[in-house]
Each structure stands twice: as C-alpha cells, then as structure tokens.
C-alpha cells in the first residue's frame, strides 16, 4: 500500500496540512472496519478473506502497528463470537512477523491484568479463551498455557479467599478446554490430568447451599437444573472420554496449518492471579437452564445431550451474539438465525432455550426483560413457518411445570407472555389450558392465567379481554376496573361523614383553596376519640376517608386526572398523613377505592412516594397488614414493593453521588492551590472552602439519614416476613397439617426474591440482619433462605 507524501511548494501550506493529517485517520478507520467486519457474510470464503486481511495488515504494520494492536486486543475482548476468526488472523500475522506476535501476546496479558483489576470478569474470561486458542494457531507454546492454567487452579488452595473467586478461575480453565483441550493433552497430558484431578477434588468439597435459590424449577425431572461448574465439568469429562472431539467450533486455522506450523511460538510471561481484595466483585454462581432435549425436537437434526460439550459451545456462542447485539433487535435476531453450522442442529430450539435461560436467570437477567420479548417477536417475523411453533411448545411446557417453577421466574414468564400476546392480537389456544378451571384459584396454574389476563388488560382494555377468552374462563377474567365510591348516592347517607363529602365535592368543583378544604374537614368527627377528648390534631381516619374517596372519585377518569388532583391538594394530604397511622390509612383508602384496578393502585402509590405523601416504610407495612391478606400473593402487590425498594435505593445513591462530587470538587481546589503555590490564594482558601465544607457536612447528614431509612425499610420487610411465616408454620404444626401450601411456597419464594433482587444493597446491612432478625433461634425453613443468600458471595 502506497504511503508516499505528495508535496507541492505552491500548495500554500494549509490545505496540504489538512490532507496530511486526515489521510492517516481515514486509513485507521478503514483498518478498524476491515478487522471488525472479517468473518461476516461475503462472496469470498473466510479463508481467502483472512489471508487478504493479513496481507493488508502486514503492509500497514510499519506505520500503524499500535493501532492494529489496539484493535485486535479490543475485538478479542468484545467480540467473543468471532474468537477463532481473530485467533487465526493473529496466527497468520505472527507467521509473517514474529515480533508483532510477541507484542500482541504481551498486550493481551496486560489487558487481562487490567480487566481482573477492574472486576470485568466476563471480558477477562474471553481473553483467557482467546489466549488458549492461540495455542491452536501456533502463536503460544502449549507448555506456557498449561503453566498459566496451573497458576489459575492454585487459587483453590488459598485459605482465606471466597468460593466465588475460586469458582471463576476454575471456570476460566474448564471453559477454555473445548477450544484447546486436545492440543494441551497431546503435548502435556500428565500436567493436564493433574489439573483436572485438582478441579474434581475442588468441586467435591465445594459448598452448594446456594443452588436451590437459583433454580428455575425445583423438580429434577424431566431436565435436571444443574449448577454451572458441575455441568461444565461433566461436559469436559465426556469430551475427554471422546478423545477431545467436538464438531461445532469453527476452526479456520486448520486451513492454514501448513503456514502456521512453521511459525515460531511465544511463551506466555509468568502470570500470577492478583490477590483477593475487599473491592473485588466476582460473578455470582449460576444454574444451567434446561428446557429441551432430543425428544422435544423430533424432526431434523438431533439436539446434543446436556452433557455433550457441543451443547456448551452452541449456548456460549448464542449468548455471545445476544450480548454483542442486544441493543439492535433486528440485527440480533438475524445474527442468531444465521448461526454457523445451523443445519447440523435444531437451531430454533437452542435459540428459544437460550433466550428463556437468560430471561429466567437469577438474581437478574443480563439485559432488561422487554429486550427478550422484542427479540422473540423479531425472530417469529423472520421465521414465521417454524419459530412460533417452537415458542408455543416452550410456553406449553412452562405452563405444565408451573407447580415447581420459581415465583420470580413465574413473574417474568407472565410479563413476557402477556406482552407477547399483545403483539399477536391476544390469540392463544386457551381451551388447551382448561385444566386450570378445575383447580383451586390459589394454585399456580389458575393464578398464572388470571395474572396473564390482568397484565394483558393493561396492554388492552377490559372488554377486549372478555371477548378473546372462552366463556368458561369467566372466573379468571379480571373484574371491570371501575372506581368503588362508598359515598356514591343517598343510600350511603347513613355513613359517617356523608354530608362532608357533598361539601368537599362542591368545594373542589368551585376550585376552593387548600385552606378552605381544611376548614371543611375540621368538623369531621374523629371515630377514635371520645366526645370529651379535645385533642384535635390526633389521627382521624374519617377525614382521610371522606376527602380522599371524594377527590379520587372526581379524578377517576384517567391517570392524568388523578395525578393532577394529588398535586393540587398535596398540602391537605400531607397534613392528613402527618402520622404513621395516617400514611397507612391513606394507602388503605386507595386500595378500597381502586381494588378492581391494580394498575391504578400501583401508579397512585408510586406518585405518593415521589411527592412524599407516604414513605417507603409505610408502603411495606401496608403490604404486610391484615387488610392486604386477600391480595398478598397477587403479582401487582410485589410489583409495588419492589418499585418502593428501588426508589429508596436510588434516593440513597443519588445523595451519595452528590456527596462524592462535592468531595472531589474540594480536593481539586486543594490540589490546584498546592500546584500554584500562590500565597495570596492560600489566604483566600478558607473563604473558598467554607461553603463547600458546609455543603459536604449537610450532604453527609443526608446520606446517614437516607441510609438509616433504607436499613429500616429492609428491617420492616424482613421482620414482617418472619412474623407471617413463623405464624403459618406454628399454626400448621399445631393443627397437624402440611405447611407446604401454595401460600407458603409463594411467601418463602417472595422472601428469596427480595434477597436476590436487592442483594447489593442488603449486603451492606448483613451484620444488623444477623444480629436482630436471622438469629440461630429462627425456624430453620426461614433461616435456610438467609444462609442460601449468604452463600452466593461466599
């Protein structure tokens, strides 16, 4: 490639200068584009594209070596789905330029150290896998790769490190073996045997208390839900038994074997895993999601068994594609369906299983829930003749297994299913699910159908849901979401406070002020007080009843009307809910008035928390109160609780961020003065720092107050859970009945859900929880949940 600089004495300088600086930038952009796009669809073969690109890069090495190194290290870290393509490219470059190969290996090791230091464990995993595949390309010598794996496995001998740290290093080694196991065993069989024996010994003594908390299904049939390391070890062992054969990894370097085997190899520099630090955040353990086996895909290619390494490779590659393209659903769907080797496997079954595996992953899915819905819709559009049938089969299987499905996963299942139906005119073969009509309404199947219809109504309207569902499902159809106004007409005139509701109604119509409304409410008798009691400011439930019932009734037309009403009479509501009882009662009134419209309850409570009419602890107390016992297992109730906890957490994070910003600002001022050495500036320093220090002090107090509120919220939630579960267990023991009812399963799994969904925040308060609530005296059924949670970060 020509790099000649054209000069002309009469160019006038400036245009020439611009051309000279833009040309390298254009070339760098072109290089980046060429490297990133290699391996995509092309009229030429992959091998010829790789050979051509290696020639281009070799010619550009003298001028753009650093840029090429940087791009190749980045794609190795961020595009794992093209791992073998890029390892082959590096192999070809190493065969042509030995020094470049050495620099690349050093850059990769540097990058590996940085990713581990920065807690980027997924990216570190891809780098380890890439390095191992360079052994196949004759870039790295097999003995030095084995030595690196030995250093990784030495971590399991550490005395004080957490189990999740050992898990990651073991997983890094095991998950590289499908790519490089054969090559390493041929060169270093004794050492590799020793490594696998050490791994087996570690897996046998490893604690697995956490597994039940992470399983999608509690039943082991028809498909066991295995812990990820156990499953991968079984897959590697089977691969070893099959003489390290596998048929699903694309290996373009085989075509270049005659060139690559001539290349000089590099030894990896000694790599010692960085020591454990308190700041390290290791990946949580996982359970492998299994929904299909070879019997579920009767036509076409056979699905690899759950312990075949092909299953691991296919799933890993599909996860890579989703991770790389999840922001663009159309691209993501197209990439999944054009998976290399798709004719050798039942691809649609693998895709559906991997997508649901991610959606149901505990504690959190890798991406937002709605992404999986839109991705599945896109896949159905691209494969209308086959994928919808596989999806319907998966839905049917999940429905039949609802009895043993984790409650958190049921939530995600119903969210996905209702959203999916709304995109396909709510068409479904409901009659196939008529078995749920003969079961108690608190059993998982009827409960699921009812919640799906409830959620579908949010995405449609009541009459539409009535029309699409068969008449015999009427018991599960949501009630018409109308407001229940207890002061509706003169038949309610005997109710206490009825005359005041008419006065309030007229005052609102006449646009009276907050003060005028409060004057009207002054005359409302307090049912909690004796006639001779003059304490006018004590909690008066009737005041809240008459005012809020009337206000919400008049604003019942839409969400917007209700929001405007709360905003206009915010001052009145704040005064009425001045006490904890007032806050609890206002939530009770909202529930009584809108009990047929769960979505309205959710959005009104959300608005009341935002406007500080009620606080988070009041919402938690209300959810666990006897008034809510009837709806305690309903989906919307837990939607409200999780939304409340998230708001509290975000509030704390926001103040903490403000405090950090203020501290950084003060530090910058100090360092600026220190650097300038200006005496005059030193004199003015106190004047400058004063307001900032005061601000920091105020923010410090706000952070402490918010954290105290946050801790109190979790204490309230866990305390109420413990009380309810303990009462249930004692009642069942006394009555001699089985405690494991649908209500108990739902409640204990909701407790697990709180731990899992808010695990990062809860970990800050572990000592308090252990000292005050989760003590050794607690019933072991409840204490087990806490111990499972603790084991997740052990």
mmCIF file of N, CA, C and O in Angstrom, residues 482-485 504-505 508 544-559 561-567 569 573 585-595 600-601 603-605 607-608 613:
data_model
loop_
_atom_site.group_PDB
_atom_site.id
_atom_site.type_symbol
_atom_site.label_atom_id
_atom_site.label_comp_id
_atom_site.label_asym_id
_atom_site.label_seq_id
_atom_site.Cartn_x
_atom_site.Cartn_y
_atom_site.Cartn_z
ATOM 1 N N UNK A 482 -63.401 -0.481 37.635
ATOM 2 C CA UNK A 482 -64.147 0.748 37.960
ATOM 3 C C UNK A 482 -63.872 1.166 39.404
ATOM 4 O O UNK A 482 -63.529 0.354 40.251
ATOM 5 N N UNK A 483 -64.057 2.454 39.658
ATOM 6 C CA UNK A 483 -63.844 3.038 40.987
ATOM 7 C C UNK A 483 -64.986 2.628 41.917
ATOM 8 O O UNK A 483 -66.152 2.607 41.510
ATOM 9 N N UNK A 484 -64.668 2.287 43.149
ATOM 10 C CA UNK A 484 -65.695 1.946 44.142
ATOM 11 C C UNK A 484 -65.837 3.131 45.094
ATOM 12 O O UNK A 484 -64.984 3.341 45.967
ATOM 13 N N UNK A 485 -66.896 3.904 44.893
ATOM 14 C CA UNK A 485 -67.106 5.119 45.711
ATOM 15 C C UNK A 485 -68.167 4.810 46.758
ATOM 16 O O UNK A 485 -69.338 4.611 46.432
ATOM 17 N N UNK A 504 -67.229 18.764 50.365
ATOM 18 C CA UNK A 504 -65.889 18.639 49.746
ATOM 19 C C UNK A 504 -66.024 18.653 48.223
ATOM 20 O O UNK A 504 -65.275 19.325 47.508
ATOM 21 N N UNK A 505 -67.015 17.875 47.727
ATOM 22 C CA UNK A 505 -67.241 17.780 46.282
ATOM 23 C C UNK A 505 -67.536 19.161 45.694
ATOM 24 O O UNK A 505 -66.953 19.551 44.671
ATOM 25 N N UNK A 508 -64.378 21.364 45.712
ATOM 26 C CA UNK A 508 -63.429 21.031 44.625
ATOM 27 C C UNK A 508 -63.937 21.585 43.297
ATOM 28 O O UNK A 508 -63.172 22.162 42.515
ATOM 29 N N UNK A 544 -59.523 11.411 56.337
ATOM 30 C CA UNK A 544 -58.825 10.871 55.152
ATOM 31 C C UNK A 544 -59.833 10.179 54.243
ATOM 32 O O UNK A 544 -59.820 10.359 53.020
ATOM 33 N N UNK A 545 -60.741 9.413 54.866
ATOM 34 C CA UNK A 545 -61.758 8.688 54.106
ATOM 35 C C UNK A 545 -62.593 9.614 53.237
ATOM 36 O O UNK A 545 -62.676 9.438 52.019
ATOM 37 N N UNK A 546 -63.221 10.593 53.869
ATOM 38 C CA UNK A 546 -64.165 11.442 53.119
ATOM 39 C C UNK A 546 -63.443 12.291 52.071
ATOM 40 O O UNK A 546 -63.915 12.453 50.953
ATOM 41 N N UNK A 547 -62.258 12.808 52.429
ATOM 42 C CA UNK A 547 -61.565 13.682 51.479
ATOM 43 C C UNK A 547 -60.986 12.878 50.302
ATOM 44 O O UNK A 547 -61.228 13.214 49.139
ATOM 45 N N UNK A 548 -60.240 11.799 50.604
ATOM 46 C CA UNK A 548 -59.543 11.074 49.529
ATOM 47 C C UNK A 548 -60.532 10.304 48.650
ATOM 48 O O UNK A 548 -60.373 10.272 47.424
ATOM 49 N N UNK A 549 -61.556 9.700 49.254
ATOM 50 C CA UNK A 549 -62.564 8.999 48.455
ATOM 51 C C UNK A 549 -63.216 9.980 47.467
ATOM 52 O O UNK A 549 -63.347 9.671 46.277
ATOM 53 N N UNK A 550 -63.577 11.146 47.951
ATOM 54 C CA UNK A 550 -64.242 12.147 47.094
ATOM 55 C C UNK A 550 -63.291 12.659 46.017
ATOM 56 O O UNK A 550 -63.659 12.760 44.843
ATOM 57 N N UNK A 551 -62.068 12.978 46.425
ATOM 58 C CA UNK A 551 -61.082 13.521 45.477
ATOM 59 C C UNK A 551 -60.784 12.518 44.364
ATOM 60 O O UNK A 551 -60.811 12.859 43.175
ATOM 61 N N UNK A 552 -60.507 11.256 44.744
ATOM 62 C CA UNK A 552 -60.164 10.240 43.741
ATOM 63 C C UNK A 552 -61.365 9.899 42.855
ATOM 64 O O UNK A 552 -61.212 9.614 41.665
ATOM 65 N N UNK A 553 -62.561 9.940 43.439
ATOM 66 C CA UNK A 553 -63.777 9.683 42.650
ATOM 67 C C UNK A 553 -63.937 10.738 41.560
ATOM 68 O O UNK A 553 -64.246 10.422 40.397
ATOM 69 N N UNK A 554 -63.698 11.996 41.923
ATOM 70 C CA UNK A 554 -63.854 13.090 40.953
ATOM 71 C C UNK A 554 -62.738 13.070 39.893
ATOM 72 O O UNK A 554 -62.903 13.607 38.803
ATOM 73 N N UNK A 555 -61.615 12.441 40.240
ATOM 74 C CA UNK A 555 -60.473 12.408 39.308
ATOM 75 C C UNK A 555 -60.301 11.032 38.672
ATOM 76 O O UNK A 555 -59.257 10.735 38.090
ATOM 77 N N UNK A 556 -61.342 10.188 38.760
ATOM 78 C CA UNK A 556 -61.197 8.779 38.357
ATOM 79 C C UNK A 556 -61.129 8.565 36.847
ATOM 80 O O UNK A 556 -60.900 7.447 36.399
ATOM 81 N N UNK A 557 -61.308 9.635 36.083
ATOM 82 C CA UNK A 557 -61.387 9.493 34.620
ATOM 83 C C UNK A 557 -60.097 8.930 34.013
ATOM 84 O O UNK A 557 -60.139 8.131 33.077
ATOM 85 N N UNK A 558 -58.928 9.325 34.530
ATOM 86 C CA UNK A 558 -57.659 8.861 33.954
ATOM 87 C C UNK A 558 -56.528 9.002 34.970
ATOM 88 O O UNK A 558 -56.694 9.622 36.020
ATOM 89 N N UNK A 559 -55.372 8.458 34.595
ATOM 90 C CA UNK A 559 -54.176 8.629 35.433
ATOM 91 C C UNK A 559 -53.847 10.115 35.572
ATOM 92 O O UNK A 559 -53.542 10.593 36.666
ATOM 93 N N UNK A 561 -55.766 12.785 35.390
ATOM 94 C CA UNK A 561 -56.687 13.489 36.290
ATOM 95 C C UNK A 561 -56.315 13.209 37.747
ATOM 96 O O UNK A 561 -56.311 14.118 38.588
ATOM 97 N N UNK A 562 -56.004 11.926 38.022
ATOM 98 C CA UNK A 562 -55.664 11.547 39.409
ATOM 99 C C UNK A 562 -54.377 12.231 39.861
ATOM 100 O O UNK A 562 -54.282 12.715 40.995
ATOM 101 N N UNK A 563 -53.366 12.268 38.980
ATOM 102 C CA UNK A 563 -52.092 12.924 39.317
ATOM 103 C C UNK A 563 -52.311 14.409 39.601
ATOM 104 O O UNK A 563 -51.759 14.958 40.558
ATOM 105 N N UNK A 564 -53.126 15.054 38.769
ATOM 106 C CA UNK A 564 -53.389 16.496 38.947
ATOM 107 C C UNK A 564 -54.074 16.755 40.282
ATOM 108 O O UNK A 564 -53.771 17.723 40.978
ATOM 109 N N UNK A 565 -55.019 15.852 40.620
ATOM 110 C CA UNK A 565 -55.741 16.009 41.899
ATOM 111 C C UNK A 565 -54.785 15.897 43.082
ATOM 112 O O UNK A 565 -54.843 16.705 44.024
ATOM 113 N N UNK A 566 -53.884 14.907 43.045
ATOM 114 C CA UNK A 566 -52.914 14.743 44.142
ATOM 115 C C UNK A 566 -51.992 15.955 44.234
ATOM 116 O O UNK A 566 -51.640 16.391 45.324
ATOM 117 N N UNK A 567 -51.597 16.482 43.077
ATOM 118 C CA UNK A 567 -50.700 17.645 43.071
ATOM 119 C C UNK A 567 -51.401 18.873 43.622
ATOM 120 O O UNK A 567 -50.828 19.629 44.423
ATOM 121 N N UNK A 569 -53.971 19.135 45.687
ATOM 122 C CA UNK A 569 -54.302 19.086 47.122
ATOM 123 C C UNK A 569 -53.204 18.387 47.925
ATOM 124 O O UNK A 569 -53.468 17.740 48.947
ATOM 125 N N UNK A 573 -53.221 16.645 51.811
ATOM 126 C CA UNK A 573 -52.853 15.244 52.016
ATOM 127 C C UNK A 573 -51.667 15.108 52.963
ATOM 128 O O UNK A 573 -51.620 14.181 53.782
ATOM 129 N N UNK A 585 -53.322 4.599 56.599
ATOM 130 C CA UNK A 585 -54.752 4.685 56.285
ATOM 131 C C UNK A 585 -54.990 5.221 54.868
ATOM 132 O O UNK A 585 -55.911 4.768 54.182
ATOM 133 N N UNK A 586 -54.150 6.140 54.430
ATOM 134 C CA UNK A 586 -54.341 6.699 53.082
ATOM 135 C C UNK A 586 -54.130 5.596 52.030
ATOM 136 O O UNK A 586 -54.826 5.538 51.012
ATOM 137 N N UNK A 587 -53.194 4.675 52.307
ATOM 138 C CA UNK A 587 -52.952 3.550 51.392
ATOM 139 C C UNK A 587 -54.146 2.596 51.408
ATOM 140 O O UNK A 587 -54.549 2.066 50.366
ATOM 141 N N UNK A 588 -54.713 2.429 52.586
ATOM 142 C CA UNK A 588 -55.895 1.570 52.737
ATOM 143 C C UNK A 588 -57.075 2.131 51.930
ATOM 144 O O UNK A 588 -57.796 1.394 51.257
ATOM 145 N N UNK A 589 -57.237 3.445 51.972
ATOM 146 C CA UNK A 589 -58.337 4.097 51.237
ATOM 147 C C UNK A 589 -58.132 3.954 49.731
ATOM 148 O O UNK A 589 -59.077 3.662 48.988
ATOM 149 N N UNK A 590 -56.901 4.148 49.276
ATOM 150 C CA UNK A 590 -56.600 3.981 47.840
ATOM 151 C C UNK A 590 -56.943 2.561 47.409
ATOM 152 O O UNK A 590 -57.565 2.344 46.358
ATOM 153 N N UNK A 591 -56.570 1.591 48.219
ATOM 154 C CA UNK A 591 -56.841 0.180 47.888
ATOM 155 C C UNK A 591 -58.347 -0.095 47.846
ATOM 156 O O UNK A 591 -58.840 -0.744 46.917
ATOM 157 N N UNK A 592 -59.090 0.394 48.843
ATOM 158 C CA UNK A 592 -60.537 0.144 48.891
ATOM 159 C C UNK A 592 -61.248 0.747 47.680
ATOM 160 O O UNK A 592 -62.161 0.158 47.120
ATOM 161 N N UNK A 593 -60.795 1.925 47.279
ATOM 162 C CA UNK A 593 -61.460 2.623 46.172
ATOM 163 C C UNK A 593 -61.113 2.018 44.811
ATOM 164 O O UNK A 593 -61.946 1.973 43.909
ATOM 165 N N UNK A 594 -59.869 1.572 44.659
ATOM 166 C CA UNK A 594 -59.413 1.112 43.341
ATOM 167 C C UNK A 594 -59.067 -0.380 43.333
ATOM 168 O O UNK A 594 -58.295 -0.828 42.493
ATOM 169 N N UNK A 595 -59.681 -1.177 44.222
ATOM 170 C CA UNK A 595 -59.255 -2.585 44.307
ATOM 171 C C UNK A 595 -59.519 -3.365 43.005
ATOM 172 O O UNK A 595 -58.920 -4.406 42.773
ATOM 173 N N UNK A 600 -53.926 1.098 38.652
ATOM 174 C CA UNK A 600 -54.154 2.436 39.220
ATOM 175 C C UNK A 600 -53.587 2.508 40.643
ATOM 176 O O UNK A 600 -52.966 3.506 41.024
ATOM 177 N N UNK A 601 -53.764 1.440 41.416
ATOM 178 C CA UNK A 601 -53.195 1.415 42.775
ATOM 179 C C UNK A 601 -51.679 1.596 42.685
ATOM 180 O O UNK A 601 -51.095 2.403 43.412
ATOM 181 N N UNK A 603 -49.753 2.949 40.290
ATOM 182 C CA UNK A 603 -49.255 4.268 39.858
ATOM 183 C C UNK A 603 -49.553 5.350 40.890
ATOM 184 O O UNK A 603 -48.760 6.285 41.069
ATOM 185 N N UNK A 604 -50.689 5.232 41.601
ATOM 186 C CA UNK A 604 -51.004 6.239 42.635
ATOM 187 C C UNK A 604 -50.024 6.144 43.808
ATOM 188 O O UNK A 604 -49.564 7.162 44.326
ATOM 189 N N UNK A 605 -49.701 4.914 44.212
ATOM 190 C CA UNK A 605 -48.740 4.753 45.318
ATOM 191 C C UNK A 605 -47.368 5.261 44.886
ATOM 192 O O UNK A 605 -46.672 5.937 45.660
ATOM 193 N N UNK A 607 -46.799 7.624 42.803
ATOM 194 C CA UNK A 607 -46.873 9.100 42.829
ATOM 195 C C UNK A 607 -46.809 9.618 44.266
ATOM 196 O O UNK A 607 -46.155 10.623 44.549
ATOM 197 N N UNK A 608 -47.466 8.926 45.172
ATOM 198 C CA UNK A 608 -47.487 9.377 46.575
ATOM 199 C C UNK A 608 -46.106 9.270 47.226
ATOM 200 O O UNK A 608 -45.760 10.086 48.079
ATOM 201 N N UNK A 613 -46.042 12.021 50.144
ATOM 202 C CA UNK A 613 -47.293 11.937 50.916
ATOM 203 C C UNK A 613 -47.205 10.718 51.843
ATOM 204 O O UNK A 613 -47.633 10.752 52.985
#
